Amino acid sequence: MARRQNGEPIAYIVGQREFYGLPFEVNDAVLIPRPDTELLVELALERLPPSGHLLDMGTGSGAIAVALAHARPDAAVSALDVSTAALAVAGRNASANGVHVTFMHSDWYGALGNEHFDTIVANPPYIAAGDRHLSEGDLRFEPAGALTDHADGLSALRRIVAGAAAHLQPSGWLLMEHGYDQAAAVRALLSAHGYTDVQSWQDLAGIERVSGGRR
């Protein structure tokens, strides 16, 4: 009760949060999965070809990767994160939910070599430095490096868009979650890098939450 009165999220106190119908261990090394992110999972499932290869960038708790691997046992799912503590949580979540995910310790594309994927998904840090939301509610307790890029909120998204083409199969999709007011900027990034079918999708609140394009 004292922890809750101090504002600590219930998910951290009980150590678990449901996402896409599955239970996930969470602690202060990872973000708490949010229902809004299920849109990213649904869009990826629609676009991943049979027996396709998918990459989840900045996997955190592994929620996106594990949910996709659970829904699509035919797919080869890989996931990366720069945080070894987050990867430990993600690995336990994959095991607990009975799926196989190939986890990699990598600063974005650094450890991928020449590997290619049919679909790349990402929910990167996209809150701008100094945003008041960082000092409010649950965000006060979540890992800052998973929330903010310590810049304008678009720096991680820029890196992902710039590097994805080198690791996407022809006609492969790049799908990214972003902030409530970033859809137009992300679409512009995708178009500037030559992606086609560039568009944004709304979450259940009617907010453009995910944008993507095809190589």
PDB file of C-alpha atoms in Angstrom:
ATOM      1  CA  MET A   1       0.000   0.000   0.000  1.00  0.00           C
ATOM      2  CA  ALA A   2       2.858   2.376   0.771  1.00  0.00           C
ATOM      3  CA  ARG A   3       4.353   1.763  -2.676  1.00  0.00           C
ATOM      4  CA  ARG A   4       1.012   2.421  -4.332  1.00  0.00           C
ATOM      5  CA  GLN A   5       0.432   5.564  -2.278  1.00  0.00           C
ATOM      6  CA  ASN A   6       3.814   6.742  -3.546  1.00  0.00           C
ATOM      7  CA  GLY A   7       2.468   6.376  -7.093  1.00  0.00           C
ATOM      8  CA  GLU A   8       4.319   3.228  -8.137  1.00  0.00           C
ATOM      9  CA  PRO A   9       2.447   1.431 -10.962  1.00  0.00           C
ATOM     10  CA  ILE A  10       0.432  -1.611  -9.910  1.00  0.00           C
ATOM     11  CA  ALA A  11       2.123  -3.642 -12.667  1.00  0.00           C
ATOM     12  CA  TYR A  12       5.512  -3.167 -10.980  1.00  0.00           C
ATOM     13  CA  ILE A  13       4.116  -3.945  -7.533  1.00  0.00           C
ATOM     14  CA  VAL A  14       2.528  -7.242  -8.629  1.00  0.00           C
ATOM     15  CA  GLY A  15       5.253  -7.872 -11.242  1.00  0.00           C
ATOM     16  CA  GLN A  16       2.932  -8.651 -14.127  1.00  0.00           C
ATOM     17  CA  ARG A  17       0.810  -7.059 -16.876  1.00  0.00           C
ATOM     18  CA  GLU A  18      -1.412  -8.634 -19.515  1.00  0.00           C
ATOM     19  CA  PHE A  19      -0.759  -7.815 -23.176  1.00  0.00           C
ATOM     20  CA  TYR A  20      -2.504  -9.304 -26.222  1.00  0.00           C
ATOM     21  CA  GLY A  21      -4.122 -11.905 -23.968  1.00  0.00           C
ATOM     22  CA  LEU A  22      -0.800 -13.123 -22.529  1.00  0.00           C
ATOM     23  CA  PRO A  23       0.808 -12.587 -19.106  1.00  0.00           C
ATOM     24  CA  PHE A  24       4.103 -10.658 -19.026  1.00  0.00           C
ATOM     25  CA  GLU A  25       6.578 -10.214 -16.230  1.00  0.00           C
ATOM     26  CA  VAL A  26       7.495  -6.561 -15.780  1.00  0.00           C
ATOM     27  CA  ASN A  27       9.916  -4.723 -13.539  1.00  0.00           C
ATOM     28  CA  ASP A  28      11.580  -1.320 -13.549  1.00  0.00           C
ATOM     29  CA  ALA A  29      13.999  -2.415 -16.292  1.00  0.00           C
ATOM     30  CA  VAL A  30      11.201  -2.414 -18.882  1.00  0.00           C
ATOM     31  CA  LEU A  31       8.198  -0.377 -19.934  1.00  0.00           C
ATOM     32  CA  ILE A  32       4.768  -1.553 -18.871  1.00  0.00           C
ATOM     33  CA  PRO A  33       3.005  -2.849 -22.027  1.00  0.00           C
ATOM     34  CA  ARG A  34       0.042  -0.696 -23.066  1.00  0.00           C
ATOM     35  CA  PRO A  35      -3.127  -1.648 -24.944  1.00  0.00           C
ATOM     36  CA  ASP A  36      -2.331   0.972 -27.614  1.00  0.00           C
ATOM     37  CA  THR A  37       0.667  -1.116 -28.697  1.00  0.00           C
ATOM     38  CA  GLU A  38      -1.594  -4.047 -29.602  1.00  0.00           C
ATOM     39  CA  LEU A  39      -2.341  -2.095 -32.798  1.00  0.00           C
ATOM     40  CA  LEU A  40       1.299  -2.574 -33.840  1.00  0.00           C
ATOM     41  CA  VAL A  41       0.967  -6.333 -33.272  1.00  0.00           C
ATOM     42  CA  GLU A  42      -2.233  -6.530 -35.334  1.00  0.00           C
ATOM     43  CA  LEU A  43      -0.725  -4.580 -38.240  1.00  0.00           C
ATOM     44  CA  ALA A  44       2.366  -6.787 -38.243  1.00  0.00           C
ATOM     45  CA  LEU A  45       0.276  -9.961 -38.218  1.00  0.00           C
ATOM     46  CA  GLU A  46      -1.629  -8.728 -41.276  1.00  0.00           C
ATOM     47  CA  ARG A  47       1.583  -8.050 -43.214  1.00  0.00           C
ATOM     48  CA  LEU A  48       3.909 -10.868 -42.184  1.00  0.00           C
ATOM     49  CA  PRO A  49       3.969 -13.523 -44.916  1.00  0.00           C
ATOM     50  CA  PRO A  50       3.629 -17.254 -44.154  1.00  0.00           C
ATOM     51  CA  SER A  51       6.807 -18.560 -42.482  1.00  0.00           C
ATOM     52  CA  GLY A  52       8.083 -14.975 -42.531  1.00  0.00           C
ATOM     53  CA  HIS A  53      10.985 -13.510 -40.574  1.00  0.00           C
ATOM     54  CA  LEU A  54      10.183 -10.591 -38.264  1.00  0.00           C
ATOM     55  CA  LEU A  55      12.358  -8.267 -36.199  1.00  0.00           C
ATOM     56  CA  ASP A  56      11.199  -6.343 -33.109  1.00  0.00           C
ATOM     57  CA  MET A  57      13.550  -3.447 -32.334  1.00  0.00           C
ATOM     58  CA  GLY A  58      13.877  -2.227 -28.746  1.00  0.00           C
ATOM     59  CA  THR A  59      11.913  -5.188 -27.439  1.00  0.00           C
ATOM     60  CA  GLY A  60      11.899  -4.271 -23.728  1.00  0.00           C
ATOM     61  CA  SER A  61       9.732  -6.844 -21.932  1.00  0.00           C
ATOM     62  CA  GLY A  62       9.421  -8.757 -25.205  1.00  0.00           C
ATOM     63  CA  ALA A  63       5.679  -8.091 -25.318  1.00  0.00           C
ATOM     64  CA  ILE A  64       5.491  -7.386 -29.059  1.00  0.00           C
ATOM     65  CA  ALA A  65       7.852 -10.174 -30.124  1.00  0.00           C
ATOM     66  CA  VAL A  66       6.318 -12.780 -27.811  1.00  0.00           C
ATOM     67  CA  ALA A  67       2.763 -11.862 -28.818  1.00  0.00           C
ATOM     68  CA  LEU A  68       3.689 -12.187 -32.490  1.00  0.00           C
ATOM     69  CA  ALA A  69       5.510 -15.488 -31.998  1.00  0.00           C
ATOM     70  CA  HIS A  70       2.533 -16.836 -30.040  1.00  0.00           C
ATOM     71  CA  ALA A  71       0.036 -15.794 -32.720  1.00  0.00           C
ATOM     72  CA  ARG A  72       2.230 -16.965 -35.596  1.00  0.00           C
ATOM     73  CA  PRO A  73       4.152 -20.143 -34.676  1.00  0.00           C
ATOM     74  CA  ASP A  74       5.160 -20.485 -38.341  1.00  0.00           C
ATOM     75  CA  ALA A  75       7.170 -17.252 -38.186  1.00  0.00           C
ATOM     76  CA  ALA A  76      10.803 -16.762 -37.199  1.00  0.00           C
ATOM     77  CA  VAL A  77      10.788 -13.904 -34.693  1.00  0.00           C
ATOM     78  CA  SER A  78      13.916 -12.019 -33.626  1.00  0.00           C
ATOM     79  CA  ALA A  79      14.128  -9.177 -31.134  1.00  0.00           C
ATOM     80  CA  LEU A  80      16.870  -6.847 -29.953  1.00  0.00           C
ATOM     81  CA  ASP A  81      17.521  -4.375 -27.181  1.00  0.00           C
ATOM     82  CA  VAL A  82      20.498  -2.373 -25.933  1.00  0.00           C
ATOM     83  CA  SER A  83      19.555  -3.198 -22.312  1.00  0.00           C
ATOM     84  CA  THR A  84      20.780  -6.541 -20.988  1.00  0.00           C
ATOM     85  CA  ALA A  85      18.372  -6.226 -18.042  1.00  0.00           C
ATOM     86  CA  ALA A  86      15.454  -5.849 -20.459  1.00  0.00           C
ATOM     87  CA  LEU A  87      16.624  -8.826 -22.512  1.00  0.00           C
ATOM     88  CA  ALA A  88      16.664 -10.976 -19.376  1.00  0.00           C
ATOM     89  CA  VAL A  89      13.020 -10.080 -18.716  1.00  0.00           C
ATOM     90  CA  ALA A  90      12.097 -10.680 -22.369  1.00  0.00           C
ATOM     91  CA  GLY A  91      13.752 -14.085 -22.354  1.00  0.00           C
ATOM     92  CA  ARG A  92      11.774 -15.150 -19.300  1.00  0.00           C
ATOM     93  CA  ASN A  93       8.556 -13.921 -20.909  1.00  0.00           C
ATOM     94  CA  ALA A  94       9.218 -15.944 -24.054  1.00  0.00           C
ATOM     95  CA  SER A  95       9.826 -19.082 -21.987  1.00  0.00           C
ATOM     96  CA  ALA A  96       6.789 -18.493 -19.763  1.00  0.00           C
ATOM     97  CA  ASN A  97       4.544 -18.152 -22.824  1.00  0.00           C
ATOM     98  CA  GLY A  98       6.005 -21.178 -24.594  1.00  0.00           C
ATOM     99  CA  VAL A  99       7.421 -19.426 -27.658  1.00  0.00           C
ATOM    100  CA  HIS A 100      10.811 -19.219 -29.311  1.00  0.00           C
ATOM    101  CA  VAL A 101      12.254 -15.772 -29.996  1.00  0.00           C
ATOM    102  CA  THR A 102      15.865 -15.102 -30.988  1.00  0.00           C
ATOM    103  CA  PHE A 103      17.056 -12.303 -28.718  1.00  0.00           C
ATOM    104  CA  MET A 104      20.058 -10.121 -29.547  1.00  0.00           C
ATOM    105  CA  HIS A 105      21.964  -7.511 -27.553  1.00  0.00           C
ATOM    106  CA  SER A 106      22.261  -4.666 -30.045  1.00  0.00           C
ATOM    107  CA  ASP A 107      22.219  -0.891 -30.303  1.00  0.00           C
ATOM    108  CA  TRP A 108      19.623  -0.748 -33.072  1.00  0.00           C
ATOM    109  CA  TYR A 109      21.091  -2.378 -36.194  1.00  0.00           C
ATOM    110  CA  GLY A 110      24.614  -2.791 -34.807  1.00  0.00           C
ATOM    111  CA  ALA A 111      24.597  -6.570 -34.298  1.00  0.00           C
ATOM    112  CA  LEU A 112      22.478  -7.617 -37.292  1.00  0.00           C
ATOM    113  CA  GLY A 113      25.192  -8.045 -39.909  1.00  0.00           C
ATOM    114  CA  ASN A 114      23.580  -8.840 -43.267  1.00  0.00           C
ATOM    115  CA  GLU A 115      20.412 -10.375 -41.844  1.00  0.00           C
ATOM    116  CA  HIS A 116      17.152  -9.531 -43.630  1.00  0.00           C
ATOM    117  CA  PHE A 117      13.530  -9.592 -42.498  1.00  0.00           C
ATOM    118  CA  ASP A 118      10.080  -9.548 -44.077  1.00  0.00           C
ATOM    119  CA  THR A 119       8.753  -7.168 -41.434  1.00  0.00           C
ATOM    120  CA  ILE A 120      10.435  -4.854 -38.929  1.00  0.00           C
ATOM    121  CA  VAL A 121       8.464  -3.413 -36.016  1.00  0.00           C
ATOM    122  CA  ALA A 122       9.539  -0.950 -33.342  1.00  0.00           C
ATOM    123  CA  ASN A 123       8.138   0.886 -30.354  1.00  0.00           C
ATOM    124  CA  PRO A 124      11.144   3.142 -29.685  1.00  0.00           C
ATOM    125  CA  PRO A 125      11.616   5.996 -27.212  1.00  0.00           C
ATOM    126  CA  TYR A 126       9.667   8.887 -28.742  1.00  0.00           C
ATOM    127  CA  ILE A 127       8.920  11.359 -25.940  1.00  0.00           C
ATOM    128  CA  ALA A 128      10.881  14.596 -26.325  1.00  0.00           C
ATOM    129  CA  ALA A 129      13.287  15.674 -23.608  1.00  0.00           C
ATOM    130  CA  GLY A 130      11.593  17.905 -21.049  1.00  0.00           C
ATOM    131  CA  ASP A 131       8.065  16.742 -21.882  1.00  0.00           C
ATOM    132  CA  ARG A 132       5.906  17.210 -18.779  1.00  0.00           C
ATOM    133  CA  HIS A 133       4.500  13.675 -19.109  1.00  0.00           C
ATOM    134  CA  LEU A 134       7.883  12.274 -18.044  1.00  0.00           C
ATOM    135  CA  SER A 135       7.305  13.637 -14.548  1.00  0.00           C
ATOM    136  CA  GLU A 136       3.710  12.449 -14.262  1.00  0.00           C
ATOM    137  CA  GLY A 137       1.941   9.185 -13.406  1.00  0.00           C
ATOM    138  CA  ASP A 138       3.482   5.814 -14.192  1.00  0.00           C
ATOM    139  CA  LEU A 139       6.179   7.351 -16.397  1.00  0.00           C
ATOM    140  CA  ARG A 140       8.018   8.590 -13.302  1.00  0.00           C
ATOM    141  CA  PHE A 141       8.841   4.968 -12.447  1.00  0.00           C
ATOM    142  CA  GLU A 142       9.576   3.571 -15.911  1.00  0.00           C
ATOM    143  CA  PRO A 143      13.087   3.469 -17.466  1.00  0.00           C
ATOM    144  CA  ALA A 144      13.762   6.906 -18.970  1.00  0.00           C
ATOM    145  CA  GLY A 145      15.840   5.478 -21.809  1.00  0.00           C
ATOM    146  CA  ALA A 146      12.824   3.515 -23.041  1.00  0.00           C
ATOM    147  CA  LEU A 147      10.578   6.583 -22.955  1.00  0.00           C
ATOM    148  CA  THR A 148      12.618   9.522 -24.224  1.00  0.00           C
ATOM    149  CA  ASP A 149      15.398   9.904 -26.779  1.00  0.00           C
ATOM    150  CA  HIS A 150      16.693  12.857 -24.692  1.00  0.00           C
ATOM    151  CA  ALA A 151      16.247  14.970 -27.831  1.00  0.00           C
ATOM    152  CA  ASP A 152      13.294  16.015 -30.008  1.00  0.00           C
ATOM    153  CA  GLY A 153      11.459  12.686 -29.771  1.00  0.00           C
ATOM    154  CA  LEU A 154      12.237  11.689 -33.345  1.00  0.00           C
ATOM    155  CA  SER A 155      15.928  10.749 -33.195  1.00  0.00           C
ATOM    156  CA  ALA A 156      15.341   7.016 -32.602  1.00  0.00           C
ATOM    157  CA  LEU A 157      12.647   6.960 -35.274  1.00  0.00           C
ATOM    158  CA  ARG A 158      15.069   8.625 -37.708  1.00  0.00           C
ATOM    159  CA  ARG A 159      17.712   5.952 -37.056  1.00  0.00           C
ATOM    160  CA  ILE A 160      15.218   3.148 -37.506  1.00  0.00           C
ATOM    161  CA  VAL A 161      13.865   4.527 -40.782  1.00  0.00           C
ATOM    162  CA  ALA A 162      17.344   5.275 -42.144  1.00  0.00           C
ATOM    163  CA  GLY A 163      18.689   1.801 -41.422  1.00  0.00           C
ATOM    164  CA  ALA A 164      15.705  -0.442 -42.072  1.00  0.00           C
ATOM    165  CA  ALA A 165      15.979  -0.677 -45.859  1.00  0.00           C
ATOM    166  CA  ALA A 166      19.338  -2.459 -45.557  1.00  0.00           C
ATOM    167  CA  HIS A 167      17.629  -5.198 -43.517  1.00  0.00           C
ATOM    168  CA  LEU A 168      14.232  -5.477 -45.209  1.00  0.00           C
ATOM    169  CA  GLN A 169      13.362  -7.902 -47.951  1.00  0.00           C
ATOM    170  CA  PRO A 170      11.934  -6.312 -51.126  1.00  0.00           C
ATOM    171  CA  SER A 171       8.357  -5.173 -50.401  1.00  0.00           C
ATOM    172  CA  GLY A 172       8.965  -5.727 -46.677  1.00  0.00           C
ATOM    173  CA  TRP A 173       7.138  -3.527 -44.177  1.00  0.00           C
ATOM    174  CA  LEU A 174       8.518  -1.194 -41.522  1.00  0.00           C
ATOM    175  CA  LEU A 175       5.956  -0.395 -38.795  1.00  0.00           C
ATOM    176  CA  MET A 176       6.619   1.981 -35.886  1.00  0.00           C
ATOM    177  CA  GLU A 177       4.663   3.184 -32.902  1.00  0.00           C
ATOM    178  CA  HIS A 178       5.075   6.897 -32.138  1.00  0.00           C
ATOM    179  CA  GLY A 179       3.650   9.791 -30.169  1.00  0.00           C
ATOM    180  CA  TYR A 180       0.164  11.230 -30.550  1.00  0.00           C
ATOM    181  CA  ASP A 181       1.437  14.228 -32.549  1.00  0.00           C
ATOM    182  CA  GLN A 182       4.237  12.607 -34.592  1.00  0.00           C
ATOM    183  CA  ALA A 183       2.388  10.785 -37.393  1.00  0.00           C
ATOM    184  CA  ALA A 184       2.936  13.456 -40.063  1.00  0.00           C
ATOM    185  CA  ALA A 185       6.649  13.746 -39.217  1.00  0.00           C
ATOM    186  CA  VAL A 186       7.121   9.954 -39.339  1.00  0.00           C
ATOM    187  CA  ARG A 187       5.297   9.685 -42.661  1.00  0.00           C
ATOM    188  CA  ALA A 188       7.569  12.410 -44.025  1.00  0.00           C
ATOM    189  CA  LEU A 189      10.626  10.454 -42.850  1.00  0.00           C
ATOM    190  CA  LEU A 190       9.395   7.301 -44.571  1.00  0.00           C
ATOM    191  CA  SER A 191       8.602   9.112 -47.809  1.00  0.00           C
ATOM    192  CA  ALA A 192      11.986  10.868 -47.800  1.00  0.00           C
ATOM    193  CA  HIS A 193      13.703   7.459 -47.603  1.00  0.00           C
ATOM    194  CA  GLY A 194      11.769   6.088 -50.560  1.00  0.00           C
ATOM    195  CA  TYR A 195       9.168   3.933 -48.823  1.00  0.00           C
ATOM    196  CA  THR A 196       5.885   3.272 -50.606  1.00  0.00           C
ATOM    197  CA  ASP A 197       2.348   2.747 -49.280  1.00  0.00           C
ATOM    198  CA  VAL A 198       3.227   5.165 -46.469  1.00  0.00           C
ATOM    199  CA  GLN A 199       0.332   5.562 -44.045  1.00  0.00           C
ATOM    200  CA  SER A 200      -0.703   5.894 -40.399  1.00  0.00           C
ATOM    201  CA  TRP A 201      -3.210   3.887 -38.390  1.00  0.00           C
ATOM    202  CA  GLN A 202      -5.384   4.998 -35.492  1.00  0.00           C
ATOM    203  CA  ASP A 203      -5.584   3.348 -32.082  1.00  0.00           C
ATOM    204  CA  LEU A 204      -8.888   2.771 -30.265  1.00  0.00           C
ATOM    205  CA  ALA A 205      -8.884   6.390 -29.092  1.00  0.00           C
ATOM    206  CA  GLY A 206      -8.748   7.621 -32.683  1.00  0.00           C
ATOM    207  CA  ILE A 207      -5.128   8.782 -32.380  1.00  0.00           C
ATOM    208  CA  GLU A 208      -2.678   8.080 -35.192  1.00  0.00           C
ATOM    209  CA  ARG A 209      -0.451   5.724 -33.176  1.00  0.00           C
ATOM    210  CA  VAL A 210       1.447   3.635 -35.771  1.00  0.00           C
ATOM    211  CA  SER A 211       2.962   4.661 -39.098  1.00  0.00           C
ATOM    212  CA  GLY A 212       4.674   2.508 -41.673  1.00  0.00           C
ATOM    213  CA  GLY A 213       5.697   1.923 -45.232  1.00  0.00           C
ATOM    214  CA  ARG A 214       6.893  -0.733 -47.625  1.00  0.00           C
ATOM    215  CA  ARG A 215      10.418  -1.010 -48.950  1.00  0.00           C
TER     216      ARG A 215
END
